[in-house]
Amino acid sequence: MLPLLQIQPGILLLIGLAVTTLLFWFFWPMNGGLALITKLIRNNKRALLEDALKYIFDCEYNKTSCNINSLAGHLNIAMDKATQLLNRLTTLELVTLNNQSVALTDDGRSYALRIVRIHRIWERYLADQTSVAPADWHHEADRIEHVVSKEETERLAAQMGNPVFDPHGDPIPTAEGQLPKHRGVRLNTLQEGEMGRITHLEDEPRSIYEQLVVLDLYPGMQVYVTDVTDKKITFVAHGEECILTPLFAGYITVEKLSKEETQAPKQELLSSLKIGENAEVLGISPNCRGSQRRRLMDLGIVPGSKVSAVIKSASGDPVGYRILGTTIGIRKQHADQVFINRKN
Amino acid sequence: MEDTTRKSKGEDIISAANSARWDLGTDFHDSIIESIYENASHIARKTVKQVGEKEAYSFDLKVDKLVTSKWLGFPMMFLVLAVVFWLTVAGANYPSGLLASLLIDTMHPILKNLAASINMPWWLDGVLIDGAYLSMAWVIAVMLPPMAIFFPIFTLLEDLGYLPRVAFNMDNLFRKAGAHGKQALTMSMGFGCNAAGVVAARVIDSPRERLIAIITNNFSLCNGRWPTQILIATIFIGAVVPASLAGVVSAGAVVGMAVLGIFFSLVVSWGLSKSVLKGEASSFSLELPPYRPPRVLQTLYTSLIDRTVIVLWRAVVFAIPAGVVIWLIANIKIGDLSLAEHFIDWSNPFALVFGLNGVILLAYIIAIPANEIVIPTILMLTVLSTNMTDVGAGSGVMFELDSIADTANVLHAGGWTLLTGINLMMFSLLHNPCSTTILTIYKETKSLKWTLVSTFLPIVLGLIVTFFTTQLWYLFTT
Amino acid sequence: MSTPDNCANCPAHHKANLVKLGVNLDNVDYLITLAGNPNTGKSTVFNNLTGLRQHTGNWPGKTVARAEGGFIYNEKRYKVVDLPGTYSLLSTSTDEEVARDFILFGRPDVTLIVVDATRLERNLNLVLQILELTDRAVLCLNLMDEAKRNNLEIDTRALSKELGIPVIPASARRKLGMSELLQAIEEVATGKYVCKPPKIKSRSRKLNHAIETLSNKLLESYPGLPNASWVAMRLLEGDNSIIEAVRTGEIGNLHEEDVTT
């Protein structure tokens, strides 16, 4: 007989098991062998250079000063490496050095804007069209921005309808490099009794951003400040009371609202509607984005429309809602995003 | 000149639009849709009047409550599907036999005689009549009747409005696997024909879920594979139990295979949605249309044209060259042995590790165009490689035997055991889709990458499953 | 090939002046496009007009490819293009893009909008969007028999006045209302009936202002652009095909060729 069959079945079985496991590991997309190899091949030098440009651009945009110390701190590299990096940037004529402060040249600025555009478009994509967790959007986009091509990003932008804001509320520069002026005020400058709409959550440092995500805060959300002291700011967002230190609140940018623009603070969810009950739609949570939001609106889920829960799937999950004369099955996870006003 | 001024005018307008977009903020799309709905409801209020009760919907609602009820929903669904499959298998038996006796038993000898009377060279006669014609005849005889029954019934259920309710009921299960409820339908459609199932995935509107439905459709045991399953289960699995139980046990084994297919379909969907297909669009909504009486005649006509004929045509187009190849490899000789025998001898050691044999591997390679010709090819190759002289119709001529006992004798002579039978059943469930389906996947996804994934993923799974079955079997029996 | 004579068994439109052409589409005089929500019987209307048998599934998203057919009415040849059924034209799905681009760039002479009479309010969402795109449209109020069973009364004259286009009640499955529909199509195609659809006004002042400013800019560059406010809205939505059309100036051709026809 042939050699392969002369091996004991038990041993062959173990070999087979090992080969199968290896195969799975190698092709597993997230951190499998193939993914690790591609990760190693990637050019780290380019990533560092682009991150530096982005940082200097951020300083310029927020009108804060930027020097070699803060750069080294931000990129988490040693001083001599930061000096090398800056020297390289100056020889490439991307930045100019004036004593201690660093400034972008026109070329440097347009390079930085290109990276910012790629970064924010991918964040938008990750938020709208994937199941990637909110705390990972920024991190993931940071990785992608150095590897994707401009063309690929433009295709993505076109397919998403050329978005103008990223999911944190930051404006996305146009392909030609236009960017609007910085707007809004910090949440910690709001007084007691004032209302605002969140326009931006600072996504760096990550530890603070994760805290804000845990509190379920997102751009588009309305806040009502109830109490301000030196140590904490208390505000109501979507019916829930939140307390933040002024430091944390400083990472949230809001647009002040006048009284007429505001909605009722406490709302019920469509998913809480029982079979046979009726309600009026108040709106869709700003947290529901992209194609899912549009689809819900196309089906008639807009403020003012009447909806009633009519049937429940045999397995319990999608519930059939009667909206404008048609029964539409909606999953609970999406019904959770619709605010209603119960009617009887 | 004019062109350049135009261009700059365009750029001017676009940049004006861009700066306006930043001012408008993110909820701009919402306010457009809201104002359209406001206008619409304003007009509707002015023009539509409800005089008396709404009759029709309360009827729909009653039916809906029934078909989606917690206790009746699933049993009803399984009953309906069981009836559809029973009608397909039972109803196709007679016309299939009729077509086979007409095309294979009657026409084939007539064509052979005709070829002999005009002194056609033996090789041309072999390639054209024993190869191309026979494989085409086989595909038509086995494929046409079940499809002509299955698709119209399925389309009738679709028109009636029952299928969306099935998707509605099944959605929870598929949601947990990261897929769309409508995949329940493409999967059921796949039991008829995988190519049709892949096309049916168009009703899934989110690209990610649609891709998952396309890739996993092959795990639905299609019409072309049912006969193989039934035959092998009867010969090998039915034989190990007392004769009185043979029928029930072998039927159970076939159903078990179909269920295993559903299990693989869900597990692979889950795996894909947790890994490679994690990052693409996902939206879900399912309209439950009102029940409408289907128009039977039109449905019969359109489902025959839209699905049956198109699928059959593609299968025939692929079957003809496959028939030629089958005849050629059985008749071209290098040394004493034909190409087929060389391959079988060479691949046997490898195949035995997976509990299969060289004949099965070769049959699955050349029968990619249609699963229907796998059994005839296996029989022909077994006879060829074991040098049996009393059965079959000559080298390169596919055949089937009238009695199951005769078929069993040939296979036993070819060295088949219960283990070979079980592995063949599994490999028949888990191998690459047929060429028609592969082509359809390419046309639907327009992506070489996903076509390759859909093609090779099932083979790899099939080899893994048969390998472990075989080695565990050896471990416990020796 | 169908001839007028074998239509004797279809009572509703044994009009001697209708010849179904199937897919024979040479030298057409008018281009008709069919649009509507899924599940409104759009394909049935298409089949009635052309004598083809496109499959009509009780299922949204059936018509994936564009179906084409034709007929002759009063000695004029009409080509009919069936668009995918959609709920809206504003989202980014492929179906909606196909429908939107065809109505805008395909420049049909008449857009026949098929709506479900029992769900008029829902369907009007799409109707109003289409009327933003094109002026020449006919509304086919299908499934009138079902509406009657539901005890719904629809004031078609008031509806026609509100929308500024002809409104024809019909029951395509029973082939009722088809001759009136053909007549309305002819009147709009030949310009005998001049459509005056309303334009959507939004509540948001900021939005109205932005649309107005942009459409004025558009009209400055391309005087006489028929749907300037719609183009402005699409620009604000970031629609790539429209941005490209503005960038290359193709948007202006829309108008010029309209004048010559």
Tab-separated table of N, CA and C in Angstrom, chain B residues 6-7 9-14 16-17 20-21 23-24 28-29 31-44 46-57 155 158-161 163-164 167 182 185 202-203 286-287 289-290 292-293 295 298 301-302 306-307, chain C residues 38-39 44 47 53-62 64 87-88 90 116 119-121 124-125 128-129 143 146 149-155 158-159 162-163 173 200-204 206-207 210 214 217-218 221-222 233 235-238 243 246-249 252-253 256:
chain	number	residue	atom	x	y	z
B	6	ARG	N	-17.249	76.775	-19.677
B	6	ARG	CA	-18.302	75.943	-19.136
B	6	ARG	C	-17.811	75.178	-17.934
B	7	LYS	N	-16.626	74.620	-18.109
B	7	LYS	CA	-16.050	73.808	-17.030
B	7	LYS	C	-15.908	74.636	-15.768
B	9	LYS	N	-17.481	77.300	-14.991
B	9	LYS	CA	-18.810	77.624	-14.481
B	9	LYS	C	-19.316	76.480	-13.613
B	10	GLY	N	-19.093	75.243	-14.139
B	10	GLY	CA	-19.507	74.057	-13.404
B	10	GLY	C	-18.819	73.981	-12.053
B	11	GLU	N	-17.483	74.171	-12.057
B	11	GLU	CA	-16.723	74.095	-10.809
B	11	GLU	C	-17.228	75.128	-9.808
B	12	ASP	N	-17.547	76.284	-10.333
B	12	ASP	CA	-18.050	77.366	-9.507
B	12	ASP	C	-19.323	76.941	-8.770
B	13	ILE	N	-20.237	76.361	-9.539
B	13	ILE	CA	-21.511	75.931	-8.953
B	13	ILE	C	-21.277	74.838	-7.923
B	14	ILE	N	-20.370	73.906	-8.262
B	14	ILE	CA	-20.129	72.794	-7.350
B	14	ILE	C	-19.537	73.288	-6.031
B	16	ALA	N	-19.941	76.182	-4.716
B	16	ALA	CA	-21.016	76.871	-3.990
B	16	ALA	C	-21.894	75.851	-3.273
B	17	ALA	N	-22.177	74.750	-3.972
B	17	ALA	CA	-22.995	73.703	-3.366
B	17	ALA	C	-22.298	73.124	-2.152
B	20	ALA	N	-22.502	75.286	0.851
B	20	ALA	CA	-23.859	75.275	1.385
B	20	ALA	C	-24.116	74.001	2.189
B	21	ARG	N	-23.514	72.910	1.752
B	21	ARG	CA	-23.741	71.644	2.450
B	21	ARG	C	-23.201	71.694	3.871
B	23	ASP	N	-23.090	74.281	5.737
B	23	ASP	CA	-23.997	75.091	6.538
B	23	ASP	C	-25.253	74.325	6.901
B	24	LEU	N	-25.713	73.471	5.967
B	24	LEU	CA	-26.982	72.791	6.183
B	24	LEU	C	-26.882	71.693	7.235
B	28	PHE	N	-30.024	67.265	6.619
B	28	PHE	CA	-30.600	67.908	5.443
B	28	PHE	C	-31.462	66.945	4.624
B	29	HIS	N	-30.957	65.721	4.443
B	29	HIS	CA	-31.717	64.740	3.675
B	29	HIS	C	-33.066	64.473	4.343
B	31	SER	N	-34.886	66.492	6.091
B	31	SER	CA	-35.908	67.531	5.931
B	31	SER	C	-36.487	67.513	4.516
B	32	ILE	N	-35.691	67.076	3.536
B	32	ILE	CA	-36.257	66.954	2.186
B	32	ILE	C	-37.339	65.877	2.165
B	33	ILE	N	-36.993	64.698	2.688
B	33	ILE	CA	-37.965	63.600	2.692
B	33	ILE	C	-39.201	63.991	3.482
B	34	GLU	N	-38.978	64.618	4.631
B	34	GLU	CA	-40.122	65.015	5.450
B	34	GLU	C	-41.048	65.950	4.697
B	35	SER	N	-40.460	66.900	3.965
B	35	SER	CA	-41.353	67.836	3.267
B	35	SER	C	-42.090	67.150	2.131
B	36	ILE	N	-41.466	66.147	1.500
B	36	ILE	CA	-42.176	65.425	0.451
B	36	ILE	C	-43.369	64.672	1.057
B	37	TYR	N	-43.128	64.000	2.170
B	37	TYR	CA	-44.224	63.286	2.813
B	37	TYR	C	-45.331	64.232	3.267
B	38	GLU	N	-44.930	65.405	3.729
B	38	GLU	CA	-45.923	66.368	4.155
B	38	GLU	C	-46.831	66.748	2.995
B	39	ASN	N	-46.195	67.042	1.846
B	39	ASN	CA	-46.970	67.363	0.644
B	39	ASN	C	-47.875	66.202	0.266
B	40	ALA	N	-47.315	64.974	0.313
B	40	ALA	CA	-48.077	63.798	-0.088
B	40	ALA	C	-49.300	63.613	0.804
B	41	SER	N	-49.110	63.769	2.122
B	41	SER	CA	-50.253	63.506	2.988
B	41	SER	C	-51.277	64.622	2.851
B	42	HIS	N	-50.802	65.820	2.549
B	42	HIS	CA	-51.715	66.934	2.296
B	42	HIS	C	-52.604	66.612	1.092
B	43	ILE	N	-51.997	66.130	0.021
B	43	ILE	CA	-52.766	65.804	-1.179
B	43	ILE	C	-53.705	64.625	-0.906
B	44	ALA	N	-53.180	63.608	-0.214
B	44	ALA	CA	-54.000	62.427	0.051
B	44	ALA	C	-55.224	62.793	0.884
B	46	LYS	N	-56.817	65.483	0.871
B	46	LYS	CA	-57.782	66.213	0.043
B	46	LYS	C	-58.543	65.308	-0.906
B	47	THR	N	-57.911	64.175	-1.323
B	47	THR	CA	-58.487	63.414	-2.427
B	47	THR	C	-59.017	62.040	-2.074
B	48	VAL	N	-58.557	61.468	-0.955
B	48	VAL	CA	-58.990	60.103	-0.636
B	48	VAL	C	-59.975	60.143	0.522
B	49	LYS	N	-61.077	59.392	0.351
B	49	LYS	CA	-62.073	59.337	1.417
B	49	LYS	C	-62.368	57.891	1.752
B	50	GLN	N	-62.385	57.581	3.033
B	50	GLN	CA	-62.738	56.230	3.450
B	50	GLN	C	-64.231	56.209	3.707
B	51	VAL	N	-64.983	55.447	2.887
B	51	VAL	CA	-66.421	55.342	3.134
B	51	VAL	C	-66.717	53.954	3.675
B	52	GLY	N	-66.906	53.847	4.963
B	52	GLY	CA	-67.162	52.543	5.572
B	52	GLY	C	-65.881	51.846	5.973
B	53	GLU	N	-66.022	50.561	6.306
B	53	GLU	CA	-64.915	49.792	6.867
B	53	GLU	C	-63.903	49.362	5.804
B	54	LYS	N	-62.682	49.140	6.245
B	54	LYS	CA	-61.686	48.534	5.355
B	54	LYS	C	-61.888	47.030	5.456
B	55	GLU	N	-62.344	46.402	4.376
B	55	GLU	CA	-62.651	44.976	4.440
B	55	GLU	C	-61.407	44.124	4.231
B	56	ALA	N	-60.747	44.385	3.121
B	56	ALA	CA	-59.720	43.456	2.652
B	56	ALA	C	-58.584	43.291	3.645
B	57	TYR	N	-58.179	44.353	4.295
B	57	TYR	CA	-57.000	44.219	5.125
B	57	TYR	C	-57.261	43.339	6.334
B	155	THR	N	-43.081	29.596	-7.818
B	155	THR	CA	-43.500	30.914	-8.295
B	155	THR	C	-44.925	31.216	-7.851
B	158	GLU	N	-44.862	32.349	-4.408
B	158	GLU	CA	-44.298	33.693	-4.395
B	158	GLU	C	-45.386	34.720	-4.740
B	159	ASP	N	-46.139	34.424	-5.801
B	159	ASP	CA	-47.178	35.348	-6.251
B	159	ASP	C	-48.294	35.482	-5.229
B	160	LEU	N	-48.595	34.403	-4.588
B	160	LEU	CA	-49.643	34.398	-3.579
B	160	LEU	C	-49.272	35.316	-2.420
B	161	GLY	N	-47.980	35.448	-2.149
B	161	GLY	CA	-47.527	36.292	-1.041
B	161	GLY	C	-47.094	35.476	0.152
B	163	LEU	N	-44.349	33.458	0.440
B	163	LEU	CA	-42.904	33.424	0.662
B	163	LEU	C	-42.377	34.574	1.516
B	164	PRO	N	-42.838	35.822	1.297
B	164	PRO	CA	-42.359	36.883	2.197
B	164	PRO	C	-42.644	36.571	3.662
B	167	ALA	N	-39.960	34.298	4.950
B	167	ALA	CA	-38.765	35.085	5.259
B	167	ALA	C	-38.937	35.812	6.588
B	182	LYS	N	-34.558	36.877	3.921
B	182	LYS	CA	-34.916	36.412	2.583
B	182	LYS	C	-33.995	35.290	2.110
B	185	LEU	N	-35.491	32.023	1.497
B	185	LEU	CA	-36.106	31.765	0.198
B	185	LEU	C	-35.082	31.338	-0.832
B	202	ARG	N	-31.324	38.237	-5.774
B	202	ARG	CA	-31.541	39.639	-6.142
B	202	ARG	C	-32.563	40.323	-5.240
B	203	VAL	N	-33.486	39.545	-4.679
B	203	VAL	CA	-34.509	40.187	-3.848
B	203	VAL	C	-33.927	40.706	-2.536
B	286	LEU	N	-38.524	44.452	5.334
B	286	LEU	CA	-39.182	43.407	4.581
B	286	LEU	C	-40.628	43.794	4.401
B	287	GLU	N	-41.024	44.067	3.174
B	287	GLU	CA	-42.407	44.416	2.940
B	287	GLU	C	-43.227	43.140	2.878
B	289	PRO	N	-46.346	42.035	1.341
B	289	PRO	CA	-47.368	42.515	0.402
B	289	PRO	C	-48.719	41.872	0.689
B	290	PRO	N	-49.796	42.498	0.215
B	290	PRO	CA	-51.115	41.899	0.422
B	290	PRO	C	-51.220	40.580	-0.332
B	292	ARG	N	-52.595	38.099	-2.875
B	292	ARG	CA	-53.352	38.256	-4.118
B	292	ARG	C	-53.479	36.896	-4.770
B	293	PRO	N	-54.659	36.606	-5.333
B	293	PRO	CA	-54.801	35.306	-6.006
B	293	PRO	C	-53.831	35.238	-7.183
B	295	ARG	N	-52.214	34.249	-10.791
B	295	ARG	CA	-52.778	33.882	-12.089
B	295	ARG	C	-52.010	32.675	-12.590
B	298	GLN	N	-50.499	32.300	-16.396
B	298	GLN	CA	-49.379	33.187	-16.700
B	298	GLN	C	-48.138	32.784	-15.914
B	301	TYR	N	-46.458	29.852	-17.513
B	301	TYR	CA	-45.743	30.261	-18.706
B	301	TYR	C	-44.439	30.967	-18.348
B	302	THR	N	-44.545	32.004	-17.469
B	302	THR	CA	-43.347	32.799	-17.208
B	302	THR	C	-42.298	32.027	-16.422
B	306	ASP	N	-38.760	31.907	-17.767
B	306	ASP	CA	-37.760	32.652	-16.999
B	306	ASP	C	-36.748	31.746	-16.324
B	307	ARG	N	-37.225	30.667	-15.743
B	307	ARG	CA	-36.305	29.879	-14.924
B	307	ARG	C	-35.926	28.568	-15.581
C	38	PRO	N	-42.737	49.220	-5.868
C	38	PRO	CA	-42.897	47.775	-6.070
C	38	PRO	C	-44.331	47.390	-5.711
C	39	ASN	N	-44.814	46.306	-6.309
C	39	ASN	CA	-46.118	45.784	-5.930
C	39	ASN	C	-47.308	46.646	-6.306
C	44	THR	N	-47.769	44.516	-14.898
C	44	THR	CA	-49.018	44.140	-15.560
C	44	THR	C	-49.428	45.213	-16.566
C	47	ASN	N	-47.206	44.826	-19.535
C	47	ASN	CA	-47.606	43.702	-20.369
C	47	ASN	C	-48.862	44.025	-21.174
C	53	ARG	N	-44.849	39.348	-21.900
C	53	ARG	CA	-45.200	38.714	-20.643
C	53	ARG	C	-44.031	38.748	-19.681
C	54	GLN	N	-43.826	39.904	-19.144
C	54	GLN	CA	-42.785	40.017	-18.153
C	54	GLN	C	-43.317	39.450	-16.858
C	55	HIS	N	-42.450	38.807	-16.102
C	55	HIS	CA	-42.954	38.200	-14.884
C	55	HIS	C	-43.299	39.266	-13.840
C	56	THR	N	-44.468	39.113	-13.235
C	56	THR	CA	-44.874	40.077	-12.225
C	56	THR	C	-44.924	39.376	-10.887
C	57	GLY	N	-43.883	39.496	-10.143
C	57	GLY	CA	-43.851	38.821	-8.841
C	57	GLY	C	-44.478	39.668	-7.761
C	58	ASN	N	-45.128	39.012	-6.819
C	58	ASN	CA	-45.722	39.714	-5.682
C	58	ASN	C	-44.616	39.949	-4.664
C	59	TRP	N	-43.632	40.731	-5.022
C	59	TRP	CA	-42.393	40.758	-4.273
C	59	TRP	C	-41.618	41.978	-4.720
C	60	PRO	N	-41.175	42.825	-3.815
C	60	PRO	CA	-40.437	44.003	-4.261
C	60	PRO	C	-39.109	43.614	-4.896
C	61	GLY	N	-38.700	44.409	-5.876
C	61	GLY	CA	-37.376	44.201	-6.457
C	61	GLY	C	-37.308	43.109	-7.492
C	62	LYS	N	-38.442	42.853	-8.150
C	62	LYS	CA	-38.471	41.786	-9.149
C	62	LYS	C	-37.783	42.205	-10.450
C	64	VAL	N	-35.244	43.544	-12.231
C	64	VAL	CA	-33.897	44.007	-11.974
C	64	VAL	C	-33.291	44.627	-13.211
C	87	TYR	N	-39.172	52.708	-3.937
C	87	TYR	CA	-39.983	53.507	-3.021
C	87	TYR	C	-39.655	54.979	-3.151
C	88	SER	N	-38.434	55.249	-3.633
C	88	SER	CA	-37.944	56.620	-3.616
C	88	SER	C	-36.922	56.767	-4.740
C	90	LEU	N	-34.336	59.059	-4.045
C	90	LEU	CA	-33.324	59.887	-3.392
C	90	LEU	C	-32.234	59.090	-2.706
C	116	ASP	N	-50.569	52.401	-6.553
C	116	ASP	CA	-51.556	51.537	-5.943
C	116	ASP	C	-52.611	52.431	-5.284
C	119	ARG	N	-53.044	52.536	-1.577
C	119	ARG	CA	-51.968	53.097	-0.747
C	119	ARG	C	-51.482	54.398	-1.381
C	120	LEU	N	-52.440	55.270	-1.687
C	120	LEU	CA	-52.098	56.460	-2.447
C	120	LEU	C	-51.075	57.329	-1.721
C	121	GLU	N	-51.275	57.527	-0.418
C	121	GLU	CA	-50.397	58.447	0.304
C	121	GLU	C	-48.948	57.992	0.239
C	124	LEU	N	-47.587	58.498	-3.269
C	124	LEU	CA	-47.411	59.894	-3.683
C	124	LEU	C	-45.996	60.397	-3.391
C	125	ASN	N	-45.353	59.808	-2.421
C	125	ASN	CA	-43.967	60.154	-2.117
C	125	ASN	C	-43.104	60.055	-3.375
C	128	LEU	N	-44.328	62.561	-6.307
C	128	LEU	CA	-43.854	63.939	-6.157
C	128	LEU	C	-42.373	64.058	-6.518
C	129	GLN	N	-41.617	63.016	-6.176
C	129	GLN	CA	-40.200	63.047	-6.539
C	129	GLN	C	-40.012	63.010	-8.050
C	143	LEU	N	-55.201	49.263	-9.502
C	143	LEU	CA	-55.847	48.489	-8.424
C	143	LEU	C	-57.088	49.209	-7.885
C	146	GLU	N	-59.486	46.908	-6.083
C	146	GLU	CA	-59.147	46.649	-4.687
C	146	GLU	C	-59.537	47.843	-3.801
C	149	ARG	N	-63.118	47.663	-3.043
C	149	ARG	CA	-63.393	46.652	-2.033
C	149	ARG	C	-63.043	47.182	-0.645
C	150	ASN	N	-62.057	48.050	-0.601
C	150	ASN	CA	-61.652	48.650	0.673
C	150	ASN	C	-62.507	49.846	1.051
C	151	ASN	N	-63.547	50.102	0.229
C	151	ASN	CA	-64.422	51.258	0.447
C	151	ASN	C	-63.662	52.585	0.433
C	152	LEU	N	-62.728	52.683	-0.476
C	152	LEU	CA	-61.990	53.940	-0.611
C	152	LEU	C	-62.568	54.709	-1.789
C	153	GLU	N	-62.718	55.997	-1.607
C	153	GLU	CA	-63.206	56.819	-2.703
C	153	GLU	C	-62.101	57.801	-3.052
C	154	ILE	N	-61.729	57.836	-4.313
C	154	ILE	CA	-60.652	58.751	-4.688
C	154	ILE	C	-61.170	59.768	-5.693
C	155	ASP	N	-60.988	61.028	-5.367
C	155	ASP	CA	-61.431	62.100	-6.247
C	155	ASP	C	-60.350	62.324	-7.300
C	158	ALA	N	-59.765	65.983	-8.527
C	158	ALA	CA	-59.031	66.816	-7.582
C	158	ALA	C	-57.558	66.422	-7.562
C	159	LEU	N	-57.309	65.120	-7.659
C	159	LEU	CA	-55.934	64.628	-7.646
C	159	LEU	C	-55.191	65.146	-8.870
C	162	GLU	N	-54.333	68.713	-8.281
C	162	GLU	CA	-53.240	68.877	-7.325
C	162	GLU	C	-51.891	68.583	-7.964
C	163	LEU	N	-51.863	67.510	-8.781
C	163	LEU	CA	-50.587	67.062	-9.335
C	163	LEU	C	-50.255	67.738	-10.658
C	173	ARG	N	-55.035	44.308	-14.002
C	173	ARG	CA	-55.222	42.862	-14.032
C	173	ARG	C	-56.460	42.477	-14.812
C	200	ILE	N	-42.092	71.032	-4.837
C	200	ILE	CA	-42.120	70.800	-3.391
C	200	ILE	C	-41.544	71.988	-2.644
C	201	LYS	N	-42.293	72.411	-1.623
C	201	LYS	CA	-41.783	73.481	-0.750
C	201	LYS	C	-41.415	72.847	0.577
C	202	SER	N	-40.266	73.201	1.066
C	202	SER	CA	-39.842	72.634	2.338
C	202	SER	C	-40.169	73.596	3.460
C	203	ARG	N	-40.230	73.034	4.694
C	203	ARG	CA	-40.521	73.871	5.844
C	203	ARG	C	-39.266	74.638	6.289
C	204	SER	N	-38.110	73.992	6.037
C	204	SER	CA	-36.869	74.581	6.524
C	204	SER	C	-36.465	75.783	5.668
C	206	LYS	N	-33.754	77.543	5.877
C	206	LYS	CA	-32.347	77.444	5.522
C	206	LYS	C	-32.185	76.651	4.217
C	207	LEU	N	-32.945	75.557	4.159
C	207	LEU	CA	-32.874	74.679	2.996
C	207	LEU	C	-33.421	75.372	1.757
C	210	ALA	N	-30.955	77.810	0.461
C	210	ALA	CA	-29.803	77.201	-0.217
C	210	ALA	C	-30.188	76.727	-1.609
C	214	LEU	N	-28.692	78.269	-5.184
C	214	LEU	CA	-28.002	77.398	-6.130
C	214	LEU	C	-28.723	77.342	-7.462
C	217	LYS	N	-27.990	80.274	-9.500
C	217	LYS	CA	-26.655	80.152	-10.085
C	217	LYS	C	-26.694	79.255	-11.312
C	218	LEU	N	-27.431	78.156	-11.194
C	218	LEU	CA	-27.560	77.212	-12.300
C	218	LEU	C	-28.238	77.867	-13.500
C	221	SER	N	-26.045	80.157	-15.525
C	221	SER	CA	-25.155	79.478	-16.455
C	221	SER	C	-25.917	78.761	-17.560
C	222	TYR	N	-27.047	78.186	-17.218
C	222	TYR	CA	-27.825	77.435	-18.202
C	222	TYR	C	-29.252	77.947	-18.207
C	233	MET	N	-30.993	70.594	-5.597
C	233	MET	CA	-31.182	69.721	-4.450
C	233	MET	C	-30.249	68.514	-4.525
C	235	LEU	N	-27.405	68.409	-6.001
C	235	LEU	CA	-26.036	68.872	-5.734
C	235	LEU	C	-25.815	68.936	-4.232
C	236	LEU	N	-26.818	69.411	-3.523
C	236	LEU	CA	-26.695	69.500	-2.066
C	236	LEU	C	-26.651	68.118	-1.434
C	237	GLU	N	-27.265	67.142	-2.124
C	237	GLU	CA	-27.233	65.776	-1.612
C	237	GLU	C	-25.929	65.070	-1.958
C	238	GLY	N	-25.129	65.703	-2.829
C	238	GLY	CA	-23.857	65.087	-3.201
C	238	GLY	C	-24.010	63.960	-4.210
C	243	ILE	N	-23.280	65.796	-10.109
C	243	ILE	CA	-22.073	66.616	-9.975
C	243	ILE	C	-21.238	66.512	-11.249
C	246	VAL	N	-22.774	68.466	-14.051
C	246	VAL	CA	-22.561	69.904	-13.910
C	246	VAL	C	-21.111	70.233	-14.252
C	247	ARG	N	-20.208	69.384	-13.799
C	247	ARG	CA	-18.785	69.617	-14.032
C	247	ARG	C	-18.462	69.632	-15.525
C	248	THR	N	-19.019	68.676	-16.249
C	248	THR	CA	-18.714	68.589	-17.675
C	248	THR	C	-19.617	69.480	-18.514
C	249	GLY	N	-20.639	70.061	-17.878
C	249	GLY	CA	-21.545	70.915	-18.630
C	249	GLY	C	-22.628	70.146	-19.359
C	252	GLY	N	-26.271	71.260	-19.244
C	252	GLY	CA	-26.785	72.257	-20.171
C	252	GLY	C	-27.368	71.624	-21.422
C	253	ASN	N	-26.749	70.511	-21.879
C	253	ASN	CA	-27.245	69.832	-23.074
C	253	ASN	C	-28.666	69.352	-22.888
C	256	GLU	N	-30.779	72.121	-24.091
C	256	GLU	CA	-30.682	72.436	-25.518
C	256	GLU	C	-31.376	71.397	-26.378
